[in-house]
Amino acid sequence: MDRYLVSQFELENPFPKIDISCYLEIFDKKNEYYITIVENGDCDRYILFLSFGVIEFEEDKIIFKDIRTGCDLVMTKVGKELFVNKGYYFMKNKCFIDRGKSNYSENYSMLDMKKECQRKIRKNNSYLNALNLNQIPLQLGDYKNGCVHIDLDIAFSYRIYYLVGKTKIYLSLGKWAKQGNKLLLQDLSLDCNFVYLIKNNYLYSIYSPNEINDTDRYSLDRLFPFIMR
């Protein structure tokens, strides 16, 4: 494996009273990054690759361009820390603390960014080509893919959360809208839309935070007595 230098950061107090951390790794020579959420314990467990992609620089801002969602996270360097100007709501007005540099990253060996990007393009094209032009009703309720959940309610509000045991870790809050057979979730903190395709009692992730697994399909886990046509 090629040698590389990794700048490592940890988000200050991301989830109060819960022993879960959020880490940022920047590959200095590649201008690539990973943001992960990790459950701490006797053996740390990676529970979510929240964001990964490439980095661009604009004046004093660092732009993190996420491959999976198509959204931009924005940070400003303040001394050795990175202040979050725009990110997921639990990052708001917080800093990533400098934890030093390393020439090893477990993330790098777990997730091949180039292959994941190619996989996403293939799957998105496949889903969009198979898009049903007939209107499909949207069943409101709680959908899940692994431990990632999407909660859609009658007030047009949504919540994306990660379920650890019985604890909900909220990743994104905002408003949802149905456009044909597409579901748009407007993240109020990132100021961008997550996109899903609607099928009978399923959602398929097009641009959204998701686990790294073999399926982009969210199954209906808990039914609400409302259907949006």
PDB file of C-alpha atoms in Angstrom, residues 3-154:
ATOM      1  CA  ARG A   3       2.476   5.616   2.094  1.00  0.00           C
ATOM      2  CA  TYR A   4       0.305   8.567   3.021  1.00  0.00           C
ATOM      3  CA  LEU A   5       0.009  11.138   5.789  1.00  0.00           C
ATOM      4  CA  VAL A   6      -3.305  11.436   7.609  1.00  0.00           C
ATOM      5  CA  SER A   7      -4.411  14.424   9.709  1.00  0.00           C
ATOM      6  CA  GLN A   8      -6.778  13.174  12.400  1.00  0.00           C
ATOM      7  CA  PHE A   9      -9.486  15.200  14.173  1.00  0.00           C
ATOM      8  CA  GLU A  10     -12.231  14.469  16.714  1.00  0.00           C
ATOM      9  CA  LEU A  11     -15.486  16.433  17.040  1.00  0.00           C
ATOM     10  CA  GLU A  12     -15.948  18.003  20.462  1.00  0.00           C
ATOM     11  CA  ASN A  13     -18.825  16.473  22.456  1.00  0.00           C
ATOM     12  CA  PRO A  14     -20.927  15.318  19.468  1.00  0.00           C
ATOM     13  CA  PHE A  15     -23.460  13.269  21.452  1.00  0.00           C
ATOM     14  CA  PRO A  16     -23.683  14.358  25.118  1.00  0.00           C
ATOM     15  CA  LYS A  17     -24.127  11.532  27.649  1.00  0.00           C
ATOM     16  CA  ILE A  18     -23.513   8.893  24.962  1.00  0.00           C
ATOM     17  CA  ASP A  19     -20.113   7.225  24.596  1.00  0.00           C
ATOM     18  CA  ILE A  20     -19.943   7.730  20.843  1.00  0.00           C
ATOM     19  CA  SER A  21     -17.353   9.773  18.941  1.00  0.00           C
ATOM     20  CA  CYS A  22     -17.166  11.451  15.540  1.00  0.00           C
ATOM     21  CA  TYR A  23     -13.825  11.480  13.712  1.00  0.00           C
ATOM     22  CA  LEU A  24     -12.477  13.277  10.658  1.00  0.00           C
ATOM     23  CA  GLU A  25      -9.463  12.025   8.722  1.00  0.00           C
ATOM     24  CA  ILE A  26      -7.844  14.130   5.994  1.00  0.00           C
ATOM     25  CA  PHE A  27      -5.401  12.544   3.556  1.00  0.00           C
ATOM     26  CA  ASP A  28      -3.028  15.461   3.051  1.00  0.00           C
ATOM     27  CA  LYS A  29      -1.527  14.522  -0.320  1.00  0.00           C
ATOM     28  CA  LYS A  30      -4.737  13.158  -1.820  1.00  0.00           C
ATOM     29  CA  ASN A  31      -7.132  15.905  -0.655  1.00  0.00           C
ATOM     30  CA  GLU A  32      -9.556  13.173   0.395  1.00  0.00           C
ATOM     31  CA  TYR A  33     -11.387  12.724   3.689  1.00  0.00           C
ATOM     32  CA  TYR A  34     -13.531  10.381   5.785  1.00  0.00           C
ATOM     33  CA  ILE A  35     -15.940  11.267   8.604  1.00  0.00           C
ATOM     34  CA  THR A  36     -16.930   8.321  10.781  1.00  0.00           C
ATOM     35  CA  ILE A  37     -19.076   7.765  13.857  1.00  0.00           C
ATOM     36  CA  VAL A  38     -17.611   5.253  16.295  1.00  0.00           C
ATOM     37  CA  GLU A  39     -19.083   3.549  19.343  1.00  0.00           C
ATOM     38  CA  ASN A  40     -16.442   3.564  22.086  1.00  0.00           C
ATOM     39  CA  GLY A  41     -15.824   0.603  24.348  1.00  0.00           C
ATOM     40  CA  ASP A  42     -13.382  -2.194  25.045  1.00  0.00           C
ATOM     41  CA  CYS A  43     -13.154  -2.627  21.275  1.00  0.00           C
ATOM     42  CA  ASP A  44     -14.100   0.462  19.243  1.00  0.00           C
ATOM     43  CA  ARG A  45     -16.774  -0.322  16.670  1.00  0.00           C
ATOM     44  CA  TYR A  46     -17.270   1.628  13.467  1.00  0.00           C
ATOM     45  CA  ILE A  47     -20.975   2.185  13.164  1.00  0.00           C
ATOM     46  CA  LEU A  48     -21.257   4.608  10.260  1.00  0.00           C
ATOM     47  CA  PHE A  49     -19.193   6.117   7.452  1.00  0.00           C
ATOM     48  CA  LEU A  50     -21.118   9.387   7.654  1.00  0.00           C
ATOM     49  CA  SER A  51     -19.303  11.243   4.878  1.00  0.00           C
ATOM     50  CA  PHE A  52     -16.374  10.771   2.522  1.00  0.00           C
ATOM     51  CA  GLY A  53     -15.107  12.486  -0.601  1.00  0.00           C
ATOM     52  CA  VAL A  54     -12.721  15.165  -1.811  1.00  0.00           C
ATOM     53  CA  ILE A  55     -11.594  18.508  -0.399  1.00  0.00           C
ATOM     54  CA  GLU A  56     -11.462  21.913  -2.066  1.00  0.00           C
ATOM     55  CA  PHE A  57     -10.144  25.200  -0.674  1.00  0.00           C
ATOM     56  CA  GLU A  58     -11.903  28.550  -1.041  1.00  0.00           C
ATOM     57  CA  GLU A  59     -10.189  31.522   0.636  1.00  0.00           C
ATOM     58  CA  ASP A  60     -10.216  30.654   4.361  1.00  0.00           C
ATOM     59  CA  LYS A  61     -12.809  27.888   3.976  1.00  0.00           C
ATOM     60  CA  ILE A  62     -12.304  24.138   3.524  1.00  0.00           C
ATOM     61  CA  ILE A  63     -15.051  22.530   1.411  1.00  0.00           C
ATOM     62  CA  PHE A  64     -15.711  18.828   2.006  1.00  0.00           C
ATOM     63  CA  LYS A  65     -17.569  17.493  -1.063  1.00  0.00           C
ATOM     64  CA  ASP A  66     -19.415  14.358  -0.043  1.00  0.00           C
ATOM     65  CA  ILE A  67     -19.664  11.606  -2.673  1.00  0.00           C
ATOM     66  CA  ARG A  68     -22.664   9.846  -1.183  1.00  0.00           C
ATOM     67  CA  THR A  69     -25.020  12.807  -0.623  1.00  0.00           C
ATOM     68  CA  GLY A  70     -23.730  15.366  -3.132  1.00  0.00           C
ATOM     69  CA  CYS A  71     -23.717  17.917  -0.277  1.00  0.00           C
ATOM     70  CA  ASP A  72     -20.896  20.197   0.856  1.00  0.00           C
ATOM     71  CA  LEU A  73     -19.667  20.471   4.428  1.00  0.00           C
ATOM     72  CA  VAL A  74     -17.796  23.711   5.161  1.00  0.00           C
ATOM     73  CA  MET A  75     -15.195  24.344   7.865  1.00  0.00           C
ATOM     74  CA  THR A  76     -12.770  27.106   8.814  1.00  0.00           C
ATOM     75  CA  LYS A  77      -9.323  26.482  10.251  1.00  0.00           C
ATOM     76  CA  VAL A  78      -8.960  28.234  13.633  1.00  0.00           C
ATOM     77  CA  GLY A  79      -5.493  27.575  14.992  1.00  0.00           C
ATOM     78  CA  LYS A  80      -5.175  23.801  14.971  1.00  0.00           C
ATOM     79  CA  GLU A  81      -8.929  23.253  15.107  1.00  0.00           C
ATOM     80  CA  LEU A  82     -11.568  23.107  12.356  1.00  0.00           C
ATOM     81  CA  PHE A  83     -14.729  25.107  13.094  1.00  0.00           C
ATOM     82  CA  VAL A  84     -17.875  23.731  11.433  1.00  0.00           C
ATOM     83  CA  ASN A  85     -19.634  26.445   9.404  1.00  0.00           C
ATOM     84  CA  LYS A  86     -21.961  24.008   7.658  1.00  0.00           C
ATOM     85  CA  GLY A  87     -22.458  20.365   8.523  1.00  0.00           C
ATOM     86  CA  TYR A  88     -24.868  17.878  10.044  1.00  0.00           C
ATOM     87  CA  TYR A  89     -26.978  19.462  12.772  1.00  0.00           C
ATOM     88  CA  PHE A  90     -25.105  17.760  15.642  1.00  0.00           C
ATOM     89  CA  MET A  91     -21.913  19.445  14.354  1.00  0.00           C
ATOM     90  CA  LYS A  92     -23.361  22.977  14.482  1.00  0.00           C
ATOM     91  CA  ASN A  93     -21.033  25.581  16.049  1.00  0.00           C
ATOM     92  CA  LYS A  94     -18.600  22.877  17.152  1.00  0.00           C
ATOM     93  CA  CYS A  95     -14.950  22.233  16.369  1.00  0.00           C
ATOM     94  CA  PHE A  96     -13.000  19.223  15.220  1.00  0.00           C
ATOM     95  CA  ILE A  97     -10.029  19.005  17.609  1.00  0.00           C
ATOM     96  CA  ASP A  98      -6.598  18.187  16.175  1.00  0.00           C
ATOM     97  CA  ARG A  99      -5.496  14.710  17.270  1.00  0.00           C
ATOM     98  CA  GLY A 100      -2.223  14.666  15.352  1.00  0.00           C
ATOM     99  CA  LYS A 101      -0.975  12.899  12.251  1.00  0.00           C
ATOM    100  CA  SER A 102      -0.454   9.278  11.287  1.00  0.00           C
ATOM    101  CA  ASN A 103       0.713   7.261   8.303  1.00  0.00           C
ATOM    102  CA  TYR A 104      -2.001   4.641   8.828  1.00  0.00           C
ATOM    103  CA  SER A 105      -5.788   4.746   8.497  1.00  0.00           C
ATOM    104  CA  GLU A 106      -8.106   1.829   9.146  1.00  0.00           C
ATOM    105  CA  ASN A 107     -10.756   3.681   7.121  1.00  0.00           C
ATOM    106  CA  TYR A 108      -8.520   3.593   4.051  1.00  0.00           C
ATOM    107  CA  SER A 109      -8.354  -0.191   4.191  1.00  0.00           C
ATOM    108  CA  MET A 110     -12.085  -0.594   4.952  1.00  0.00           C
ATOM    109  CA  LEU A 111     -13.491   1.601   2.195  1.00  0.00           C
ATOM    110  CA  ASP A 112     -12.063   2.131  -1.286  1.00  0.00           C
ATOM    111  CA  MET A 113     -13.334   5.598  -2.176  1.00  0.00           C
ATOM    112  CA  LYS A 114     -12.828   5.219  -5.930  1.00  0.00           C
ATOM    113  CA  LYS A 115     -14.660   1.878  -6.074  1.00  0.00           C
ATOM    114  CA  GLU A 116     -17.467   3.186  -3.863  1.00  0.00           C
ATOM    115  CA  CYS A 117     -17.906   6.190  -6.172  1.00  0.00           C
ATOM    116  CA  GLN A 118     -18.075   3.939  -9.254  1.00  0.00           C
ATOM    117  CA  ARG A 119     -20.525   1.624  -7.494  1.00  0.00           C
ATOM    118  CA  LYS A 120     -22.769   4.549  -6.594  1.00  0.00           C
ATOM    119  CA  ILE A 121     -22.852   5.857 -10.181  1.00  0.00           C
ATOM    120  CA  ARG A 122     -23.789   2.391 -11.507  1.00  0.00           C
ATOM    121  CA  LYS A 123     -26.519   1.850  -8.915  1.00  0.00           C
ATOM    122  CA  ASN A 124     -27.989   5.341  -9.289  1.00  0.00           C
ATOM    123  CA  ASN A 125     -28.174   4.945 -13.069  1.00  0.00           C
ATOM    124  CA  SER A 126     -29.843   1.564 -12.631  1.00  0.00           C
ATOM    125  CA  TYR A 127     -32.424   2.932 -10.182  1.00  0.00           C
ATOM    126  CA  LEU A 128     -33.214   6.020 -12.271  1.00  0.00           C
ATOM    127  CA  ASN A 129     -33.543   4.011 -15.492  1.00  0.00           C
ATOM    128  CA  ALA A 130     -36.062   1.763 -13.754  1.00  0.00           C
ATOM    129  CA  LEU A 131     -38.054   4.702 -12.343  1.00  0.00           C
ATOM    130  CA  ASN A 132     -41.787   3.989 -12.540  1.00  0.00           C
ATOM    131  CA  LEU A 133     -43.706   6.840 -14.191  1.00  0.00           C
ATOM    132  CA  ASN A 134     -46.962   5.781 -12.540  1.00  0.00           C
ATOM    133  CA  GLN A 135     -47.590   7.535  -9.242  1.00  0.00           C
ATOM    134  CA  ILE A 136     -46.715   5.364  -6.244  1.00  0.00           C
ATOM    135  CA  PRO A 137     -48.276   6.339  -2.887  1.00  0.00           C
ATOM    136  CA  LEU A 138     -45.821   7.149  -0.093  1.00  0.00           C
ATOM    137  CA  GLN A 139     -46.570   5.242   3.089  1.00  0.00           C
ATOM    138  CA  LEU A 140     -45.584   7.329   6.109  1.00  0.00           C
ATOM    139  CA  GLY A 141     -43.731   5.644   8.928  1.00  0.00           C
ATOM    140  CA  ASP A 142     -40.270   4.554   9.982  1.00  0.00           C
ATOM    141  CA  TYR A 143     -38.010   3.003   7.326  1.00  0.00           C
ATOM    142  CA  LYS A 144     -34.718   1.288   8.053  1.00  0.00           C
ATOM    143  CA  ASN A 145     -31.585   0.008   6.330  1.00  0.00           C
ATOM    144  CA  GLY A 146     -29.474  -1.839   8.858  1.00  0.00           C
ATOM    145  CA  CYS A 147     -29.327   0.511  11.841  1.00  0.00           C
ATOM    146  CA  VAL A 148     -30.044   3.696   9.847  1.00  0.00           C
ATOM    147  CA  HIS A 149     -33.661   4.854  10.136  1.00  0.00           C
ATOM    148  CA  ILE A 150     -35.779   7.459   8.326  1.00  0.00           C
ATOM    149  CA  ASP A 151     -38.862   8.686  10.180  1.00  0.00           C
ATOM    150  CA  LEU A 152     -41.505  10.468   8.042  1.00  0.00           C
ATOM    151  CA  ASP A 153     -44.505  12.110   9.723  1.00  0.00           C
ATOM    152  CA  ILE A 154     -47.755  13.759   8.653  1.00  0.00           C
TER     153      ILE A 154
END
